[in-house]
Coordinates of C-alpha atoms in Angstrom, one line a residue:
X26 CA 112.4 129.2 58.1
X27 CA 111.6 129.9 61.8
X28 CA 110.0 127.1 63.7
X29 CA 106.6 128.1 65.0
X30 CA 106.0 126.9 68.6
X31 CA 102.5 127.0 69.8
X32 CA 102.0 127.8 73.5
X33 CA 100.6 125.0 75.7
X34 CA 96.8 125.3 76.0
X35 CA 94.7 123.3 78.5
X36 CA 91.5 121.7 77.3
X37 CA 88.3 122.9 78.9
X38 CA 88.2 119.7 81.0
X39 CA 91.8 120.2 82.2
X40 CA 91.1 123.8 83.0
X41 CA 88.0 122.8 85.0
X42 CA 90.0 120.2 86.9
X43 CA 92.8 122.6 87.7
X44 CA 90.3 125.0 89.1
X45 CA 88.7 122.3 91.2
X46 CA 92.2 121.2 92.5
X47 CA 93.1 124.7 93.5
X48 CA 89.9 125.0 95.5
X49 CA 90.4 121.6 97.1
X50 CA 94.1 121.0 97.5
X51 CA 95.5 117.9 99.4
X52 CA 96.4 118.4 103.1
X53 CA 99.7 119.9 104.2
X54 CA 102.7 117.7 103.4
X55 CA 101.1 116.3 100.2
X56 CA 101.2 117.5 96.6
X57 CA 99.0 116.5 93.7
X58 CA 101.0 116.3 90.5
X59 CA 100.3 114.9 87.0
X60 CA 101.8 111.5 88.0
X61 CA 99.9 111.3 91.3
X62 CA 100.3 112.2 94.9
X63 CA 103.7 113.0 96.4
X64 CA 104.5 113.4 100.1
X65 CA 107.1 115.4 101.9
X66 CA 109.7 113.7 104.2
X67 CA 112.6 115.0 106.2
X68 CA 116.0 113.4 105.6
X69 CA 119.2 114.6 107.1
X70 CA 117.6 117.9 108.0
X71 CA 116.4 118.5 104.5
X72 CA 113.0 118.2 102.9
X73 CA 112.4 115.9 99.9
X74 CA 109.3 114.7 98.0
X75 CA 108.5 111.1 97.3
X76 CA 105.9 109.5 95.1
X77 CA 103.1 107.9 97.0
X78 CA 100.4 106.8 94.5
X79 CA 98.7 107.5 91.2
X80 CA 96.2 110.3 91.0
X81 CA 93.5 110.2 93.7
X82 CA 91.3 113.0 95.1
X83 CA 88.9 113.3 98.0
X84 CA 86.0 115.3 96.5
X85 CA 83.6 115.5 99.4
X86 CA 82.7 114.3 102.8
X87 CA 79.4 112.3 102.6
X88 CA 77.2 111.5 105.6
X89 CA 73.7 110.2 106.2
X90 CA 70.6 112.4 106.6
X91 CA 70.8 111.7 110.3
X92 CA 74.4 113.1 110.5
X93 CA 75.9 109.7 110.9
X94 CA 77.7 107.3 108.6
X95 CA 80.4 109.6 107.5
X96 CA 82.8 108.7 104.7
X97 CA 85.0 110.0 101.9
X98 CA 84.1 110.4 98.2
X99 CA 87.3 109.6 96.4
X100 CA 88.1 109.8 92.7
X101 CA 90.7 107.5 91.3
X102 CA 92.4 107.8 87.8
X103 CA 93.3 104.3 86.5
X104 CA 96.2 103.6 84.1
X105 CA 94.0 104.1 81.1
X106 CA 93.0 107.6 82.3
X107 CA 89.5 106.6 83.3
X108 CA 88.0 108.2 86.4
X109 CA 86.3 106.0 89.1
X110 CA 84.4 107.4 92.1
X111 CA 83.8 105.6 95.3
X112 CA 82.1 106.8 98.4
X113 CA 83.8 104.8 101.1
X114 CA 82.7 104.5 104.7
X115 CA 85.0 106.2 107.2
X116 CA 84.8 103.1 109.4
X117 CA 87.3 101.4 107.0
X118 CA 90.0 103.5 108.6
X119 CA 89.4 101.7 111.9
X120 CA 91.3 98.6 110.8
X121 CA 94.6 98.2 109.2
X122 CA 93.3 99.6 105.9
X123 CA 93.5 96.4 103.9
X124 CA 89.9 96.6 102.6
X125 CA 90.3 100.3 101.8
X126 CA 93.5 99.7 99.8
X127 CA 92.1 96.6 98.1
X128 CA 89.1 98.5 96.7
X129 CA 91.2 101.5 95.6
X130 CA 93.6 99.2 93.8
X131 CA 90.8 97.3 92.2
X132 CA 89.7 100.6 90.7
X133 CA 93.2 101.1 89.2
X134 CA 95.1 102.9 92.0
X135 CA 98.9 102.2 92.0
X136 CA 100.5 102.5 95.4
X137 CA 104.2 102.8 96.3
X138 CA 105.8 99.7 97.7
X139 CA 107.9 101.6 100.2
X140 CA 107.8 100.5 103.8
X141 CA 105.5 103.3 105.2
X142 CA 103.4 104.0 102.1
X143 CA 100.4 102.2 103.5
X144 CA 100.3 104.4 106.6
X145 CA 101.0 107.5 104.7
X146 CA 98.2 106.7 102.2
X147 CA 95.7 106.3 105.1
X148 CA 96.9 109.6 106.6
X149 CA 96.3 111.3 103.2
X150 CA 92.7 110.2 103.0
X151 CA 91.9 110.8 106.6
X152 CA 93.3 114.3 106.7
X153 CA 92.0 115.5 103.3
X154 CA 88.8 117.3 104.4
X155 CA 87.2 119.2 101.6
X156 CA 84.5 121.7 102.4
X157 CA 82.0 120.0 100.1
X158 CA 79.4 117.8 101.8
X159 CA 77.2 115.1 100.2
X160 CA 74.3 112.9 101.4
X161 CA 74.9 109.1 101.4
X162 CA 72.7 106.5 100.0
X163 CA 73.4 103.0 101.3
X164 CA 71.2 101.0 99.0
X165 CA 70.6 100.8 95.2
X166 CA 67.3 102.0 93.7
X167 CA 65.5 104.8 95.5
X168 CA 67.9 106.1 98.2
X169 CA 65.1 106.7 100.7
X170 CA 61.3 107.3 101.0
X171 CA 61.6 110.8 99.5
X172 CA 62.4 109.3 96.1
X173 CA 64.6 112.3 95.2
X174 CA 67.5 110.1 94.1
X175 CA 67.8 106.7 92.4
X176 CA 71.1 104.8 92.4
X177 CA 71.9 102.5 89.5
X178 CA 74.1 99.4 89.9
X179 CA 77.0 101.3 88.4
X180 CA 76.8 103.8 91.3
X181 CA 75.3 106.5 89.0
X182 CA 72.7 108.6 90.8
X183 CA 69.6 109.9 88.9
X184 CA 68.0 112.9 90.6
X185 CA 69.6 114.8 93.6
X186 CA 73.1 115.7 92.5
X187 CA 74.2 115.8 96.2
X188 CA 73.5 112.1 96.8
X189 CA 76.3 109.6 96.5
X190 CA 76.2 105.8 96.9
X191 CA 78.3 104.7 99.9
X192 CA 79.4 101.1 100.3
X193 CA 82.3 99.1 101.7
X194 CA 82.8 98.1 98.1
X195 CA 83.0 100.3 95.1
X196 CA 79.9 100.5 92.8
X197 CA 79.2 97.2 91.0
X198 CA 77.0 95.3 93.5
X199 CA 74.6 94.9 90.5
X200 CA 77.4 94.7 87.9
X201 CA 75.0 93.6 85.2
X202 CA 72.8 96.6 85.6
X203 CA 74.7 98.3 82.8
X204 CA 73.9 99.6 79.4
X205 CA 74.7 98.8 75.8
X206 CA 73.5 100.7 72.7
X207 CA 71.1 103.6 72.8
X208 CA 67.5 104.0 74.0
X209 CA 66.5 104.4 70.3
X210 CA 68.1 101.1 69.5
X211 CA 66.3 99.3 72.3
X212 CA 63.0 100.9 71.4
X213 CA 63.3 99.9 67.7
X214 CA 64.3 96.3 68.5
X215 CA 63.1 94.9 71.8
X216 CA 60.4 97.5 72.2
X217 CA 59.1 96.9 68.7
X218 CA 59.1 93.1 69.1
X219 CA 56.7 93.5 72.0
X220 CA 54.0 95.1 69.9
X221 CA 51.1 92.7 69.4
X222 CA 52.4 90.3 72.1
X223 CA 50.5 90.9 75.3
X224 CA 52.7 88.7 77.5
X225 CA 55.8 90.5 76.4
X226 CA 54.2 94.0 76.8
X227 CA 53.1 93.1 80.4
X228 CA 56.5 91.7 81.3
X229 CA 58.3 94.7 80.1
X230 CA 55.8 97.0 81.7
X231 CA 56.4 95.1 85.0
X232 CA 60.1 96.0 84.7
X233 CA 59.2 99.7 84.5
X234 CA 56.7 99.3 87.4
X235 CA 59.5 98.4 89.8
X236 CA 60.4 102.1 89.9
X237 CA 56.8 103.1 90.9
X238 CA 56.6 100.8 93.9
X239 CA 58.4 103.1 96.4
X240 CA 56.7 106.4 95.2
X241 CA 53.3 104.7 95.5
X242 CA 54.2 102.9 98.7
X243 CA 53.1 99.6 97.1
X244 CA 54.3 96.1 98.1
X245 CA 56.6 94.2 95.8
X246 CA 55.3 91.3 93.6
X247 CA 54.7 90.4 90.1
X248 CA 54.0 87.6 87.7
X249 CA 54.9 83.9 87.3
X250 CA 54.8 82.8 83.7
X251 CA 53.9 79.1 83.6
X252 CA 54.1 76.7 80.7
X253 CA 55.9 73.9 78.9
X254 CA 59.6 74.1 78.1
X255 CA 60.8 75.9 74.9
X256 CA 57.6 77.9 74.5
X257 CA 59.1 81.4 74.8
X258 CA 58.9 82.1 78.6
X259 CA 62.6 82.7 79.1
X260 CA 62.7 84.9 76.0
X261 CA 60.1 87.1 77.6
X262 CA 62.2 87.3 80.8
X263 CA 65.2 88.4 78.7
X264 CA 63.1 91.2 77.1
X265 CA 62.0 92.4 80.5
X266 CA 65.6 92.2 81.9
X267 CA 66.9 94.4 79.0
X268 CA 65.0 97.3 80.5
X269 CA 67.6 97.5 83.3
X270 CA 70.6 95.6 82.3
X271 CA 72.4 92.9 80.4
X272 CA 71.1 89.3 79.8
X273 CA 73.2 88.2 82.8
X274 CA 70.9 90.3 85.0
X275 CA 68.5 87.3 84.6
X276 CA 68.8 85.1 87.7
X277 CA 67.8 81.6 88.5
X278 CA 65.5 80.2 91.2
X279 CA 68.3 77.7 91.9
X280 CA 70.2 80.3 93.9
X281 CA 70.1 80.0 97.7
X282 CA 67.7 82.2 99.6
X283 CA 70.6 84.1 101.1
X284 CA 72.0 84.7 97.6
X285 CA 68.6 85.9 96.3
X286 CA 68.3 88.2 99.2
X287 CA 71.4 90.1 98.1
X288 CA 70.2 90.1 94.5
X289 CA 66.8 91.5 95.6
X290 CA 68.5 94.3 97.5
X291 CA 70.5 95.1 94.4
X292 CA 67.3 95.2 92.4
X293 CA 65.5 97.6 94.7
X294 CA 63.3 99.9 92.6
X295 CA 63.8 97.8 89.4
X296 CA 63.2 94.1 88.5
X297 CA 64.3 90.7 89.7
X298 CA 63.8 88.1 87.1
X299 CA 64.0 84.4 88.1
X300 CA 64.0 81.6 85.5
X301 CA 63.0 78.0 86.1
X302 CA 61.0 77.7 89.4
X303 CA 61.3 74.0 89.2
X304 CA 65.0 74.1 90.1
X305 CA 64.5 75.6 93.6
X306 CA 63.9 73.1 96.5
X307 CA 60.3 72.7 97.5
X308 CA 61.3 73.5 101.1
X309 CA 62.7 76.9 100.2
X310 CA 60.2 77.9 97.5
X311 CA 57.5 79.4 99.6
X312 CA 59.7 81.2 102.1
X313 CA 61.8 82.6 99.3
X314 CA 58.8 83.8 97.2
X315 CA 57.4 85.5 100.3
X316 CA 60.7 87.1 101.3
X317 CA 61.2 88.6 97.8
X318 CA 57.7 90.1 97.7
X319 CA 57.7 91.1 101.4
X320 CA 60.9 93.2 100.8
X321 CA 62.9 92.3 103.9
X322 CA 65.9 90.1 104.5
X323 CA 67.2 88.5 107.6
X324 CA 68.8 90.4 110.4
X325 CA 72.5 89.9 110.7
X326 CA 75.4 91.0 112.8
X327 CA 78.1 93.5 111.9
X328 CA 81.8 92.7 112.3
X329 CA 81.6 94.2 115.7
X330 CA 78.8 91.8 116.7
X331 CA 76.1 94.5 116.8
X332 CA 72.8 94.1 115.0
X333 CA 72.9 95.2 111.3
X334 CA 69.6 96.5 110.0
X335 CA 67.9 93.9 107.7
X336 CA 68.1 94.6 104.0
X337 CA 64.9 96.1 102.6
X338 CA 63.7 96.5 99.1
X339 CA 60.7 97.0 96.9
X340 CA 61.1 95.3 93.6
X341 CA 59.0 93.9 90.7
X342 CA 59.3 90.1 90.4
X343 CA 59.1 88.2 87.1
X344 CA 59.3 84.4 87.3
X345 CA 59.0 81.5 85.0
X346 CA 58.7 77.7 85.3
X347 CA 56.8 74.7 84.1
X348 CA 54.9 74.4 87.4
X349 CA 52.9 76.6 89.7
X350 CA 54.2 77.8 93.0
X351 CA 51.4 75.7 94.5
X352 CA 52.8 72.6 92.8
X353 CA 56.3 73.3 94.0
X354 CA 55.1 73.7 97.6
X355 CA 53.0 70.5 97.4
X356 CA 56.3 68.6 96.8
X357 CA 57.1 69.4 100.4
X358 CA 53.6 68.8 101.7
X359 CA 52.9 72.6 102.0
X360 CA 50.0 74.6 100.7
X361 CA 50.2 78.0 98.9
X362 CA 48.8 80.8 101.0
X363 CA 46.4 83.3 99.3
X364 CA 48.9 86.1 100.1
X365 CA 51.6 84.3 98.1
X366 CA 49.3 83.7 95.2
X367 CA 48.3 87.3 94.7
X368 CA 51.8 88.6 95.2
X369 CA 53.0 86.4 92.4
X370 CA 50.2 86.0 89.9
X371 CA 50.3 82.7 88.1
X372 CA 49.8 83.1 84.4
X373 CA 49.6 80.4 81.8
X374 CA 52.1 81.4 79.2
X375 CA 52.1 78.7 76.5
X376 CA 48.6 78.9 75.1
X377 CA 49.0 81.8 72.7
X378 CA 49.0 81.4 68.9
X379 CA 52.7 80.6 68.9
X380 CA 53.6 79.4 72.4
X381 CA 54.0 82.5 74.4
X382 CA 53.7 84.8 71.4
X383 CA 50.8 86.1 69.3
X384 CA 52.8 87.9 66.5
X385 CA 56.1 86.8 65.1
X386 CA 56.9 90.0 63.2
X387 CA 57.8 88.3 59.9
X388 CA 59.9 85.5 61.4
X389 CA 59.4 82.0 60.1
X390 CA 58.3 80.4 63.4
X391 CA 58.3 81.0 67.2
X392 CA 61.9 79.6 67.6
X393 CA 63.2 82.1 65.0
X394 CA 61.4 85.0 66.7
X395 CA 62.6 83.9 70.1
X396 CA 66.2 83.8 68.9
X397 CA 65.8 87.2 67.3
X398 CA 64.5 88.8 70.5
X399 CA 67.4 87.1 72.5
X400 CA 69.9 88.7 70.1
X401 CA 68.2 92.1 70.4
X402 CA 68.2 92.0 74.2
X403 CA 71.9 91.1 74.1
X404 CA 72.7 94.1 71.9
X405 CA 70.7 96.9 73.3
X406 CA 69.9 97.0 77.0
X407 CA 70.0 99.0 80.2
X408 CA 68.8 102.3 78.8
X409 CA 65.0 102.2 79.1
X410 CA 64.8 101.8 82.9
X411 CA 67.1 104.7 83.6
X412 CA 65.3 106.9 81.0
X413 CA 62.0 106.0 82.8
X414 CA 63.4 107.1 86.2
X415 CA 64.9 110.3 84.7
X416 CA 61.4 111.3 83.6
X417 CA 59.8 110.0 86.8
X418 CA 62.1 112.2 89.0
X419 CA 61.2 115.3 87.1
X420 CA 57.4 114.6 86.9
X421 CA 57.1 112.6 90.2
X422 CA 53.9 114.3 91.6
X423 CA 52.0 114.2 88.3
X424 CA 53.2 110.7 87.4
X425 CA 52.2 109.2 90.7
X426 CA 48.8 110.9 90.6
X427 CA 48.2 109.6 87.1
X428 CA 49.3 106.1 88.0
X429 CA 46.9 105.9 91.0
X430 CA 44.0 107.2 88.8
X431 CA 44.9 104.9 86.0
X432 CA 45.1 101.8 88.3
X433 CA 41.7 102.6 89.8
X434 CA 40.1 103.1 86.4
X435 CA 41.7 99.9 85.2
X436 CA 40.2 97.9 88.1
X437 CA 36.7 99.4 87.6
X438 CA 36.9 98.6 83.8
X439 CA 38.0 95.0 84.4
X440 CA 35.3 94.4 87.0
X441 CA 32.7 95.4 84.4
X442 CA 34.3 93.6 81.5
X443 CA 34.6 90.3 83.4
X444 CA 31.3 90.8 85.3
X445 CA 32.9 90.5 88.7
X446 CA 32.0 91.6 92.2
X447 CA 34.6 93.1 94.5
X448 CA 36.5 90.4 96.3
X449 CA 39.8 90.7 98.2
X450 CA 42.2 88.5 96.1
X451 CA 40.7 89.6 92.8
X452 CA 41.0 93.3 93.8
X453 CA 44.6 92.8 94.8
X454 CA 45.4 91.1 91.5
X455 CA 43.7 93.9 89.6
X456 CA 45.6 96.5 91.6
X457 CA 48.9 94.9 90.7
X458 CA 48.0 94.6 87.0
X459 CA 46.7 98.1 87.0
X460 CA 50.0 99.4 88.3
X461 CA 51.8 97.4 85.7
X462 CA 49.6 98.8 83.0
X463 CA 50.1 102.3 84.3
X464 CA 53.9 101.9 84.2
X465 CA 53.7 100.7 80.6
X466 CA 51.4 103.6 79.5
X467 CA 53.8 106.1 81.2
X468 CA 56.7 104.5 79.3
X469 CA 54.7 105.0 76.1
X470 CA 53.7 108.6 76.9
X471 CA 57.4 109.4 77.6
X472 CA 58.5 108.0 74.3
X473 CA 60.4 105.1 75.8
X474 CA 58.5 102.0 74.8
X475 CA 57.5 102.9 71.3
X476 CA 54.1 101.2 71.6
X477 CA 50.8 102.6 70.6
X478 CA 48.9 104.2 73.4
X479 CA 46.7 101.7 75.2
X480 CA 48.9 98.7 74.4
X481 CA 49.9 98.1 78.0
X482 CA 46.3 98.5 79.3
X483 CA 44.9 96.1 76.8
X484 CA 47.7 93.6 77.4
X485 CA 47.1 93.8 81.2
X486 CA 43.4 93.1 80.7
X487 CA 44.3 90.1 78.5
X488 CA 46.7 88.8 81.2
X489 CA 44.1 89.3 83.9
X490 CA 41.8 87.0 82.0
X491 CA 44.5 84.4 81.9
X492 CA 44.9 84.6 85.7
X493 CA 41.2 84.4 86.3
X494 CA 40.8 81.4 84.1
X495 CA 43.8 79.7 85.6
X496 CA 42.4 79.9 89.2
X497 CA 38.9 78.7 88.2
X498 CA 37.0 81.9 89.0
X499 CA 37.0 85.1 90.9
X500 CA 36.2 83.8 94.4
X501 CA 38.8 83.6 97.2
X502 CA 41.4 80.9 96.8
X503 CA 40.8 79.4 100.2
X504 CA 37.1 78.9 99.5
X505 CA 37.6 77.3 96.2
X506 CA 40.3 75.0 97.6
X507 CA 38.1 74.0 100.6
X508 CA 35.3 73.0 98.2
X509 CA 37.8 71.1 95.9
X510 CA 39.3 69.1 98.8
X511 CA 35.9 68.2 100.2
X512 CA 34.5 67.3 96.8
X513 CA 37.5 65.1 96.0
X514 CA 37.3 63.3 99.3
X515 CA 33.6 62.5 99.0
X516 CA 34.0 61.4 95.4
X517 CA 36.8 59.0 96.4
X518 CA 35.5 57.7 99.7
X519 CA 31.7 58.5 99.8
X520 CA 30.8 54.8 99.8
X521 CA 33.9 53.0 101.2
X522 CA 34.4 55.1 104.3
X523 CA 30.9 56.3 105.2
X524 CA 28.5 54.0 107.1
X525 CA 25.1 53.9 105.5
X526 CA 22.4 54.8 108.1
X527 CA 19.6 53.8 105.8
X528 CA 20.5 50.1 105.8
X529 CA 19.5 48.0 108.9
X530 CA 22.3 45.5 108.4
X531 CA 25.0 47.9 107.0
X532 CA 28.4 46.3 106.7
X533 CA 31.2 47.4 109.1
X534 CA 33.3 50.3 107.7
X535 CA 37.0 50.3 108.2
X536 CA 38.7 53.7 108.8
X537 CA 35.3 55.3 109.0
X538 CA 35.2 59.0 108.1
X539 CA 31.5 59.4 109.1
X540 CA 28.0 58.4 108.1
X541 CA 25.6 59.0 105.2
X542 CA 21.9 59.0 104.7
X543 CA 20.7 59.4 101.2
X544 CA 22.8 62.3 99.7
X545 CA 23.8 63.8 103.1
X546 CA 27.2 63.1 104.6
X547 CA 27.9 63.4 108.3
X548 CA 31.7 63.9 108.5
X549 CA 33.5 63.2 111.8
X550 CA 35.8 65.9 113.3
X551 CA 38.9 63.7 112.8
X552 CA 38.1 63.2 109.2
X553 CA 37.4 66.9 108.7
X554 CA 40.8 67.7 110.0
X555 CA 42.4 65.1 107.7
X556 CA 40.5 66.4 104.7
X557 CA 41.7 70.0 105.3
X558 CA 45.1 69.2 106.6
X559 CA 47.4 72.2 106.3
X560 CA 44.5 74.6 106.1
X561 CA 42.4 76.3 108.8
X562 CA 39.6 73.7 109.4
X563 CA 37.2 76.3 110.9
X564 CA 37.6 78.6 107.9
X565 CA 37.1 75.6 105.6
X566 CA 33.8 74.9 107.3
X567 CA 32.7 78.5 107.0
X568 CA 33.6 78.5 103.2
X569 CA 31.5 75.3 102.7
X570 CA 28.6 76.8 104.7
X571 CA 28.7 80.1 102.8
X572 CA 28.6 78.1 99.5
X573 CA 25.4 76.5 100.7
X574 CA 26.7 72.9 101.1
X575 CA 27.1 72.7 104.9
X576 CA 24.2 72.8 107.4
X577 CA 25.6 74.4 110.6
X578 CA 24.6 73.5 114.1
X579 CA 22.8 75.6 116.7
X580 CA 24.2 79.0 117.7
X581 CA 27.7 79.6 116.4
X582 CA 28.5 75.9 116.0
X583 CA 29.5 74.9 112.5
X584 CA 29.1 71.3 113.4
X585 CA 25.9 69.7 114.8
X586 CA 25.0 66.5 116.6
X587 CA 24.9 63.3 114.6
X588 CA 21.6 61.6 114.0
X589 CA 20.1 59.7 116.9
X590 CA 21.0 56.4 115.2
X591 CA 24.7 57.1 115.7
X592 CA 26.0 56.0 119.1
X593 CA 26.9 58.9 121.5
X594 CA 25.9 61.4 118.8
X595 CA 29.3 63.1 118.3
X596 CA 29.4 66.4 116.6
X597 CA 29.8 66.1 112.8
X598 CA 29.9 68.3 109.7
X599 CA 26.7 67.8 107.8
X600 CA 27.5 68.2 104.0
X601 CA 25.0 68.0 101.2
X602 CA 25.8 65.6 98.3
X603 CA 24.9 68.4 95.9
X604 CA 28.5 69.5 96.3
X605 CA 29.6 66.7 93.9
X606 CA 27.7 68.3 91.0
X607 CA 28.6 71.9 91.6
X608 CA 31.4 74.1 90.2
X609 CA 34.1 75.7 92.3
X610 CA 32.5 79.1 92.5

C-alpha cells in the first residue's frame, strides 16, 4: 500500500506572518528564520551565518504627535510561542544597551552568549527601519486630550489602532489591571450583587466614571466610605476594583506619597481604590489626598539632569477608613480645607440595614454576603471597564453629551428633593455624584452593569443624602465650622474667661478672652485668633456676621470698639449669646 504524504500547508496565521515578514525583512546582513535571527560574518574570506537570538521583529517606528520621542515597536516570541510587543524608546540605544536587553529578555528573548552578540543585537534593532509609523502614548488611560485611544495596564490600546504605548519598561506598569473570566460572568456575579445596595452601585459606578473625567474635562475625586471595622467597606472597594482589575489592584493608604503618585499615574482614566485611611500618617494625609485629586505629581529630573515633566492623571478615587479625612488631619493639628472635602466626599457607610449593605441576596448574614462578593470579585474581573471604554470610544460625542445633560438634571432634581438653595460646595458635590450616576446609567444602557435603568441615579441620590447628613447641612463647610468653633469656645469659657461688665466688683479674670454684658460677648482680637487658629480669622468673622450673630463695627470693620467701661476700648468682636442655642445652619 502506497504511503500518502500530504503536502505542507501553512495555517492562515502563518501565511499572514510570512506575508508580513516579506514586506518588512530584517536589515542587510540579518536573516529571520524559524529559530530566530541569524547574522552574516566573514571568516577566512568566506561568509557564514551565526545564530543571534530567538525570533524578534521590529514592526513599526513609533513617535510622538510632535515628531519627537522616537522608538521601536518590537515583537518578541517567547519559548512558549507567545508573542509580546514592546514600544521601546530609541534613547535606550544611547547607553550600553543593558536596559534594552534586560527588558527583551524579561519578555522571553534568548540571546547568543558570543562575545559580540550584544553589539550585533543593538545594530539589528537600530538598523531595522520598517516603513510603518505609529503614534506613541507615554501614559496609561487616555493617551491624550483627544481621547481617541485608551491604554490598559497590559499595554493593550482601545481605539486608534495606530497608537502604541511606549515606555522604558515593557507593558505591566499596572500589572494587576488584567482580566479573568468574561463580562457576562462579572455582570451575573459582582454586578448582580450590587442590585439593591446603593453604596455598592455608587462605588462601581464611580469606577466607570474614571473613564469620563478626561472627555468631560472634569477634575479627579470621589468618595471616602467611613464606618466601623468589618462592616463591608473593603468588600465594596473590591467590587469596584473588579471593574478594572484583580483584587490586588486595591491599594492601601499606607503607601508613601511617592508610591501612590506612581499608582495614580497608572490608574489614569480608571480608578484608584485605597483601603484604611487610618494607616497613613497624619502629616501626609492632606497633601496626598489633594495630590491624587489634583492629578499632578512632583517634577523630577531625568537621568541627564534635565527636568522631566510631572506625571499627570485624571482618576476616580474610592477610599475607606474608620475616620474622616478631617479627623486624620486633626491628628497633626491641621484642618481640612473645603476643596479637599468636596473632592473626596465623606460618606457614612455602616448605617445601612446590614452594615454597608441593604440586601444580602439570600445569604445568611452580612459576613456571608461579604465573603461571597469577595470570591466573585476574585473570579471575574477586569472586563467591565474595558467594555465601557470600547463603547465610549465609539459613541464619544453622544455619550459625553448625555452625561453632561444627565448630571445637570440630577443636580436640579436633588436640589428640589432636598429643598436646597444653590451653594458652592453642595453644587460641586452634586456635580460629582451626578457624573457618577451618569457613568452607572451608561454602563446599564450599554448592557455592562446588568442593573435596572435608574438604579445608579437612585443610589447616587441616596448617597448624597448621606453626605448632606454627615456634614450637618447644606451650607459652606467654613461657615459651619466657624460657628461650631465659636459656640464650643463660649460654651466652655463663657463664664471663666470673660469679665462681667454688669458687676461693679467683678472678680479678676485670668487668661481673659474678653468681656460680657448680659448675653453679649466682646471677644478680644487675640482670643479670636486663638479660637479660629488654622482658619482665616477674617472669613470666620464674616461667616458669623452673615449668620446674624456678630454685630460689625462702622464702615468695613468687622470688629468694633469695646464698651466705654473697658479701659482703652480695644477693638473686639461683638457676638450674641443666641449663638449657643442655634443650629449650624
